[in-house]
């Protein structure tokens, strides 16, 4: 199994979901296919879907890509659809937040912020493990404070990068996963070019 390939596949799926968001919102069958990535509603009792299961793995690269896909889903799916996946998804996300460094914890926080804005509060409270209720309450309090402030001007980045990136509420400067990958590849390419030039010089 190649973790890099799995992560890359997840990012492609995220891009497809975002680009076809209008169709997904109109076609319930497409919406169900997206939901099935996070929860298996056909099984009884309901079981986690493949992306949710990937959150429980050991590869940081795969977990980061899975979280990125979930962030895009929180922009595309409607309240009913997000509600249907919250019970399975939120506990796994909390485990990621507990076991990860700051960057992943911030990404999980953004997901919770978005779900709070789209879903009924009672739904989120039922989905949250009791030991993580302080995390939920902290976000709620911050959202109330932020709502009293003026909105910041648009950042100018693309819609997909906003969906994949940081919080609209807090204006955190979180670099998107796709942009980070592009930057790394550019730096590697420049390094190879410089090395080749020195070798031939």
PDB file of C-alpha atoms in Angstrom:
ATOM      1  CA  UNK A   1       0.000   0.000   0.000  1.00  0.00           C
ATOM      2  CA  UNK A   2       1.374   3.397  -0.941  1.00  0.00           C
ATOM      3  CA  UNK A   3       0.255   6.106   1.488  1.00  0.00           C
ATOM      4  CA  UNK A   4       1.218   8.857  -0.945  1.00  0.00           C
ATOM      5  CA  UNK A   5      -1.045   7.382  -3.609  1.00  0.00           C
ATOM      6  CA  UNK A   6      -3.938   7.052  -1.166  1.00  0.00           C
ATOM      7  CA  UNK A   7      -3.494  10.653  -0.062  1.00  0.00           C
ATOM      8  CA  UNK A   8      -3.329  11.845  -3.664  1.00  0.00           C
ATOM      9  CA  UNK A   9      -6.509   9.910  -4.506  1.00  0.00           C
ATOM     10  CA  UNK A  10      -8.322  11.515  -1.588  1.00  0.00           C
ATOM     11  CA  UNK A  11      -7.336  14.977  -2.798  1.00  0.00           C
ATOM     12  CA  UNK A  12      -8.592  14.171  -6.297  1.00  0.00           C
ATOM     13  CA  UNK A  13     -11.912  13.039  -4.818  1.00  0.00           C
ATOM     14  CA  UNK A  14     -12.077  16.286  -2.836  1.00  0.00           C
ATOM     15  CA  UNK A  15     -11.546  18.292  -6.014  1.00  0.00           C
ATOM     16  CA  UNK A  16     -14.224  16.332  -7.888  1.00  0.00           C
ATOM     17  CA  UNK A  17     -16.723  16.802  -5.063  1.00  0.00           C
ATOM     18  CA  UNK A  18     -16.090  20.525  -5.015  1.00  0.00           C
ATOM     19  CA  UNK A  19     -16.228  21.003  -8.784  1.00  0.00           C
ATOM     20  CA  UNK A  20     -19.521  19.077  -9.014  1.00  0.00           C
ATOM     21  CA  UNK A  21     -21.028  20.575  -5.856  1.00  0.00           C
ATOM     22  CA  UNK A  22     -24.025  22.017  -7.720  1.00  0.00           C
ATOM     23  CA  UNK A  23     -24.906  18.619  -9.173  1.00  0.00           C
ATOM     24  CA  UNK A  24     -24.427  16.938  -5.790  1.00  0.00           C
ATOM     25  CA  UNK A  25     -26.810  19.402  -4.154  1.00  0.00           C
ATOM     26  CA  UNK A  26     -29.454  18.809  -6.826  1.00  0.00           C
ATOM     27  CA  UNK A  27     -29.119  15.045  -7.265  1.00  0.00           C
ATOM     28  CA  UNK A  28     -29.870  13.096  -4.078  1.00  0.00           C
ATOM     29  CA  UNK A  29     -28.260   9.947  -5.482  1.00  0.00           C
ATOM     30  CA  UNK A  30     -24.959  11.796  -5.907  1.00  0.00           C
ATOM     31  CA  UNK A  31     -25.300  13.148  -2.396  1.00  0.00           C
ATOM     32  CA  UNK A  32     -25.714   9.608  -1.071  1.00  0.00           C
ATOM     33  CA  UNK A  33     -22.511   8.563  -2.829  1.00  0.00           C
ATOM     34  CA  UNK A  34     -20.620  11.355  -1.092  1.00  0.00           C
ATOM     35  CA  UNK A  35     -22.194  10.464   2.258  1.00  0.00           C
ATOM     36  CA  UNK A  36     -21.124   6.822   1.772  1.00  0.00           C
ATOM     37  CA  UNK A  37     -17.492   7.984   1.936  1.00  0.00           C
ATOM     38  CA  UNK A  38     -18.021   8.869   5.592  1.00  0.00           C
ATOM     39  CA  UNK A  39     -20.736   6.511   6.832  1.00  0.00           C
ATOM     40  CA  UNK A  40     -22.257   3.246   5.637  1.00  0.00           C
ATOM     41  CA  UNK A  41     -25.966   3.942   6.032  1.00  0.00           C
ATOM     42  CA  UNK A  42     -26.892   0.606   4.424  1.00  0.00           C
ATOM     43  CA  UNK A  43     -25.539  -1.449   7.303  1.00  0.00           C
ATOM     44  CA  UNK A  44     -27.330  -2.011  10.595  1.00  0.00           C
ATOM     45  CA  UNK A  45     -26.074  -0.748  12.885  1.00  0.00           C
ATOM     46  CA  UNK A  46     -24.574   2.097  10.861  1.00  0.00           C
ATOM     47  CA  UNK A  47     -20.834   1.665  10.305  1.00  0.00           C
ATOM     48  CA  UNK A  48     -18.071   4.178   9.478  1.00  0.00           C
ATOM     49  CA  UNK A  49     -17.339   4.749   5.798  1.00  0.00           C
ATOM     50  CA  UNK A  50     -13.892   4.368   4.191  1.00  0.00           C
ATOM     51  CA  UNK A  51     -12.710   7.950   4.773  1.00  0.00           C
ATOM     52  CA  UNK A  52     -13.777   7.815   8.427  1.00  0.00           C
ATOM     53  CA  UNK A  53     -11.861   4.543   8.803  1.00  0.00           C
ATOM     54  CA  UNK A  54      -8.769   6.139   7.259  1.00  0.00           C
ATOM     55  CA  UNK A  55      -8.824   8.684  10.089  1.00  0.00           C
ATOM     56  CA  UNK A  56      -8.087   5.788  12.434  1.00  0.00           C
ATOM     57  CA  UNK A  57      -4.912   4.771  10.608  1.00  0.00           C
ATOM     58  CA  UNK A  58      -1.316   5.587  11.444  1.00  0.00           C
ATOM     59  CA  UNK A  59      -0.253   7.479   8.311  1.00  0.00           C
ATOM     60  CA  UNK A  60      -0.161  11.227   8.981  1.00  0.00           C
ATOM     61  CA  UNK A  61      -0.202  11.861   5.243  1.00  0.00           C
ATOM     62  CA  UNK A  62      -3.401   9.864   4.719  1.00  0.00           C
ATOM     63  CA  UNK A  63      -5.069  11.355   7.799  1.00  0.00           C
ATOM     64  CA  UNK A  64      -4.253  14.889   6.634  1.00  0.00           C
ATOM     65  CA  UNK A  65      -5.713  14.187   3.188  1.00  0.00           C
ATOM     66  CA  UNK A  66      -8.812  12.604   4.751  1.00  0.00           C
ATOM     67  CA  UNK A  67      -9.350  15.679   6.900  1.00  0.00           C
ATOM     68  CA  UNK A  68      -8.962  17.857   3.799  1.00  0.00           C
ATOM     69  CA  UNK A  69     -11.652  15.888   1.994  1.00  0.00           C
ATOM     70  CA  UNK A  70     -13.970  16.200   4.995  1.00  0.00           C
ATOM     71  CA  UNK A  71     -13.427  19.957   5.047  1.00  0.00           C
ATOM     72  CA  UNK A  72     -14.550  20.189   1.434  1.00  0.00           C
ATOM     73  CA  UNK A  73     -17.578  18.014   2.222  1.00  0.00           C
ATOM     74  CA  UNK A  74     -18.665  20.422   4.962  1.00  0.00           C
ATOM     75  CA  UNK A  75     -18.961  23.130   2.311  1.00  0.00           C
ATOM     76  CA  UNK A  76     -20.817  20.975  -0.228  1.00  0.00           C
ATOM     77  CA  UNK A  77     -23.235  18.884   1.851  1.00  0.00           C
ATOM     78  CA  UNK A  78     -26.452  20.366   3.252  1.00  0.00           C
ATOM     79  CA  UNK A  79     -27.689  20.261   6.855  1.00  0.00           C
ATOM     80  CA  UNK A  80     -29.529  16.970   6.506  1.00  0.00           C
ATOM     81  CA  UNK A  81     -26.563  15.262   4.889  1.00  0.00           C
ATOM     82  CA  UNK A  82     -24.071  16.585   7.452  1.00  0.00           C
ATOM     83  CA  UNK A  83     -26.403  15.490  10.235  1.00  0.00           C
ATOM     84  CA  UNK A  84     -26.455  11.949   8.830  1.00  0.00           C
ATOM     85  CA  UNK A  85     -22.657  11.628   9.022  1.00  0.00           C
ATOM     86  CA  UNK A  86     -21.998  13.553  12.236  1.00  0.00           C
ATOM     87  CA  UNK A  87     -22.510  10.637  14.651  1.00  0.00           C
ATOM     88  CA  UNK A  88     -19.898   8.497  12.909  1.00  0.00           C
ATOM     89  CA  UNK A  89     -17.502  11.241  11.859  1.00  0.00           C
ATOM     90  CA  UNK A  90     -17.167  13.506  14.907  1.00  0.00           C
ATOM     91  CA  UNK A  91     -15.732  10.918  17.368  1.00  0.00           C
ATOM     92  CA  UNK A  92     -13.045   9.944  14.836  1.00  0.00           C
ATOM     93  CA  UNK A  93     -12.193  13.597  14.255  1.00  0.00           C
ATOM     94  CA  UNK A  94     -11.833  14.133  18.000  1.00  0.00           C
ATOM     95  CA  UNK A  95      -9.396  11.242  18.168  1.00  0.00           C
ATOM     96  CA  UNK A  96      -7.379  12.878  15.389  1.00  0.00           C
ATOM     97  CA  UNK A  97      -7.367  16.171  17.303  1.00  0.00           C
ATOM     98  CA  UNK A  98      -6.147  14.393  20.453  1.00  0.00           C
ATOM     99  CA  UNK A  99      -3.336  12.520  18.730  1.00  0.00           C
ATOM    100  CA  UNK A 100      -2.106  15.164  16.291  1.00  0.00           C
ATOM    101  CA  UNK A 101       0.022  18.262  16.174  1.00  0.00           C
ATOM    102  CA  UNK A 102      -1.324  21.795  15.971  1.00  0.00           C
ATOM    103  CA  UNK A 103      -1.911  21.905  12.203  1.00  0.00           C
ATOM    104  CA  UNK A 104      -4.292  18.941  12.202  1.00  0.00           C
ATOM    105  CA  UNK A 105      -6.039  20.089  15.362  1.00  0.00           C
ATOM    106  CA  UNK A 106      -6.732  23.407  13.664  1.00  0.00           C
ATOM    107  CA  UNK A 107      -8.126  21.634  10.592  1.00  0.00           C
ATOM    108  CA  UNK A 108     -10.446  19.587  12.802  1.00  0.00           C
ATOM    109  CA  UNK A 109     -11.544  22.770  14.543  1.00  0.00           C
ATOM    110  CA  UNK A 110     -12.479  24.312  11.178  1.00  0.00           C
ATOM    111  CA  UNK A 111     -14.613  21.262  10.358  1.00  0.00           C
ATOM    112  CA  UNK A 112     -16.452  21.531  13.662  1.00  0.00           C
ATOM    113  CA  UNK A 113     -16.987  25.271  13.138  1.00  0.00           C
ATOM    114  CA  UNK A 114     -18.544  24.660   9.752  1.00  0.00           C
ATOM    115  CA  UNK A 115     -20.736  21.836  10.999  1.00  0.00           C
ATOM    116  CA  UNK A 116     -21.943  24.009  13.874  1.00  0.00           C
ATOM    117  CA  UNK A 117     -23.008  26.661  11.388  1.00  0.00           C
ATOM    118  CA  UNK A 118     -24.897  24.151   9.240  1.00  0.00           C
ATOM    119  CA  UNK A 119     -26.288  21.645  11.751  1.00  0.00           C
ATOM    120  CA  UNK A 120     -28.623  21.871  14.708  1.00  0.00           C
ATOM    121  CA  UNK A 121     -26.729  22.356  17.980  1.00  0.00           C
ATOM    122  CA  UNK A 122     -28.460  19.361  19.532  1.00  0.00           C
ATOM    123  CA  UNK A 123     -27.203  17.187  16.685  1.00  0.00           C
ATOM    124  CA  UNK A 124     -23.627  18.236  17.368  1.00  0.00           C
ATOM    125  CA  UNK A 125     -24.006  17.728  21.108  1.00  0.00           C
ATOM    126  CA  UNK A 126     -25.247  14.173  20.519  1.00  0.00           C
ATOM    127  CA  UNK A 127     -22.342  13.475  18.156  1.00  0.00           C
ATOM    128  CA  UNK A 128     -19.654  14.750  20.526  1.00  0.00           C
ATOM    129  CA  UNK A 129     -18.108  12.345  23.035  1.00  0.00           C
ATOM    130  CA  UNK A 130     -18.695  13.637  26.605  1.00  0.00           C
ATOM    131  CA  UNK A 131     -14.974  14.045  27.217  1.00  0.00           C
ATOM    132  CA  UNK A 132     -14.748  16.500  24.301  1.00  0.00           C
ATOM    133  CA  UNK A 133     -17.715  18.727  25.141  1.00  0.00           C
ATOM    134  CA  UNK A 134     -15.364  21.468  26.333  1.00  0.00           C
ATOM    135  CA  UNK A 135     -13.928  21.578  22.810  1.00  0.00           C
ATOM    136  CA  UNK A 136     -17.408  22.111  21.366  1.00  0.00           C
ATOM    137  CA  UNK A 137     -18.367  24.723  23.967  1.00  0.00           C
ATOM    138  CA  UNK A 138     -15.149  26.649  23.351  1.00  0.00           C
ATOM    139  CA  UNK A 139     -15.900  26.874  19.624  1.00  0.00           C
ATOM    140  CA  UNK A 140     -19.481  27.972  20.294  1.00  0.00           C
ATOM    141  CA  UNK A 141     -18.311  30.797  22.545  1.00  0.00           C
ATOM    142  CA  UNK A 142     -15.774  31.973  19.975  1.00  0.00           C
ATOM    143  CA  UNK A 143     -18.387  31.957  17.238  1.00  0.00           C
ATOM    144  CA  UNK A 144     -20.656  34.155  19.341  1.00  0.00           C
ATOM    145  CA  UNK A 145     -17.831  36.636  19.897  1.00  0.00           C
ATOM    146  CA  UNK A 146     -16.806  36.609  16.233  1.00  0.00           C
ATOM    147  CA  UNK A 147     -20.384  37.199  15.120  1.00  0.00           C
ATOM    148  CA  UNK A 148     -20.306  40.546  16.897  1.00  0.00           C
ATOM    149  CA  UNK A 149     -17.291  41.708  14.931  1.00  0.00           C
ATOM    150  CA  UNK A 150     -17.236  43.035  11.410  1.00  0.00           C
ATOM    151  CA  UNK A 151     -16.476  40.550   8.669  1.00  0.00           C
ATOM    152  CA  UNK A 152     -13.023  40.765   7.180  1.00  0.00           C
ATOM    153  CA  UNK A 153     -12.646  41.469   3.432  1.00  0.00           C
ATOM    154  CA  UNK A 154     -12.407  38.559   1.021  1.00  0.00           C
ATOM    155  CA  UNK A 155      -8.974  37.010   0.832  1.00  0.00           C
ATOM    156  CA  UNK A 156      -9.021  36.619  -2.947  1.00  0.00           C
ATOM    157  CA  UNK A 157      -8.185  32.905  -2.921  1.00  0.00           C
ATOM    158  CA  UNK A 158     -10.225  30.416  -4.924  1.00  0.00           C
ATOM    159  CA  UNK A 159     -13.389  28.800  -3.623  1.00  0.00           C
ATOM    160  CA  UNK A 160     -11.809  25.335  -3.491  1.00  0.00           C
ATOM    161  CA  UNK A 161      -8.821  26.629  -1.542  1.00  0.00           C
ATOM    162  CA  UNK A 162     -11.205  28.283   0.925  1.00  0.00           C
ATOM    163  CA  UNK A 163     -13.117  25.017   1.286  1.00  0.00           C
ATOM    164  CA  UNK A 164      -9.884  23.084   1.804  1.00  0.00           C
ATOM    165  CA  UNK A 165      -8.117  25.746   3.826  1.00  0.00           C
ATOM    166  CA  UNK A 166      -8.714  27.612   7.046  1.00  0.00           C
ATOM    167  CA  UNK A 167     -11.634  29.016   8.959  1.00  0.00           C
ATOM    168  CA  UNK A 168     -13.784  31.744   7.500  1.00  0.00           C
ATOM    169  CA  UNK A 169     -14.727  32.738  11.047  1.00  0.00           C
ATOM    170  CA  UNK A 170     -11.271  33.156  12.533  1.00  0.00           C
ATOM    171  CA  UNK A 171      -9.467  34.197   9.363  1.00  0.00           C
ATOM    172  CA  UNK A 172      -6.643  31.820  10.189  1.00  0.00           C
ATOM    173  CA  UNK A 173      -3.854  31.824   7.614  1.00  0.00           C
ATOM    174  CA  UNK A 174      -3.929  28.072   7.018  1.00  0.00           C
ATOM    175  CA  UNK A 175      -2.223  27.076   3.777  1.00  0.00           C
ATOM    176  CA  UNK A 176      -4.292  24.658   1.693  1.00  0.00           C
ATOM    177  CA  UNK A 177      -3.005  21.115   1.208  1.00  0.00           C
ATOM    178  CA  UNK A 178      -2.952  21.469  -2.553  1.00  0.00           C
ATOM    179  CA  UNK A 179      -0.960  24.698  -2.437  1.00  0.00           C
ATOM    180  CA  UNK A 180       1.511  23.182   0.002  1.00  0.00           C
ATOM    181  CA  UNK A 181       2.034  20.236  -2.318  1.00  0.00           C
ATOM    182  CA  UNK A 182       2.543  22.546  -5.295  1.00  0.00           C
ATOM    183  CA  UNK A 183       5.080  24.649  -3.399  1.00  0.00           C
ATOM    184  CA  UNK A 184       7.063  21.579  -2.353  1.00  0.00           C
ATOM    185  CA  UNK A 185       7.167  20.291  -5.907  1.00  0.00           C
ATOM    186  CA  UNK A 186       8.292  23.710  -7.188  1.00  0.00           C
ATOM    187  CA  UNK A 187      11.110  23.852  -4.647  1.00  0.00           C
ATOM    188  CA  UNK A 188      12.191  20.313  -5.516  1.00  0.00           C
ATOM    189  CA  UNK A 189      12.162  21.151  -9.208  1.00  0.00           C
ATOM    190  CA  UNK A 190      14.271  24.260  -8.656  1.00  0.00           C
ATOM    191  CA  UNK A 191      16.715  22.301  -6.514  1.00  0.00           C
ATOM    192  CA  UNK A 192      17.077  19.644  -9.212  1.00  0.00           C
ATOM    193  CA  UNK A 193      17.552  22.305 -11.885  1.00  0.00           C
ATOM    194  CA  UNK A 194      20.251  24.036  -9.841  1.00  0.00           C
ATOM    195  CA  UNK A 195      21.988  20.736  -9.139  1.00  0.00           C
ATOM    196  CA  UNK A 196      21.896  19.748 -12.802  1.00  0.00           C
ATOM    197  CA  UNK A 197      23.282  23.146 -13.823  1.00  0.00           C
ATOM    198  CA  UNK A 198      26.188  22.820 -11.418  1.00  0.00           C
ATOM    199  CA  UNK A 199      26.943  19.310 -12.648  1.00  0.00           C
ATOM    200  CA  UNK A 200      27.094  20.397 -16.290  1.00  0.00           C
ATOM    201  CA  UNK A 201      28.892  23.670 -15.562  1.00  0.00           C
TER     202      UNK A 201
END
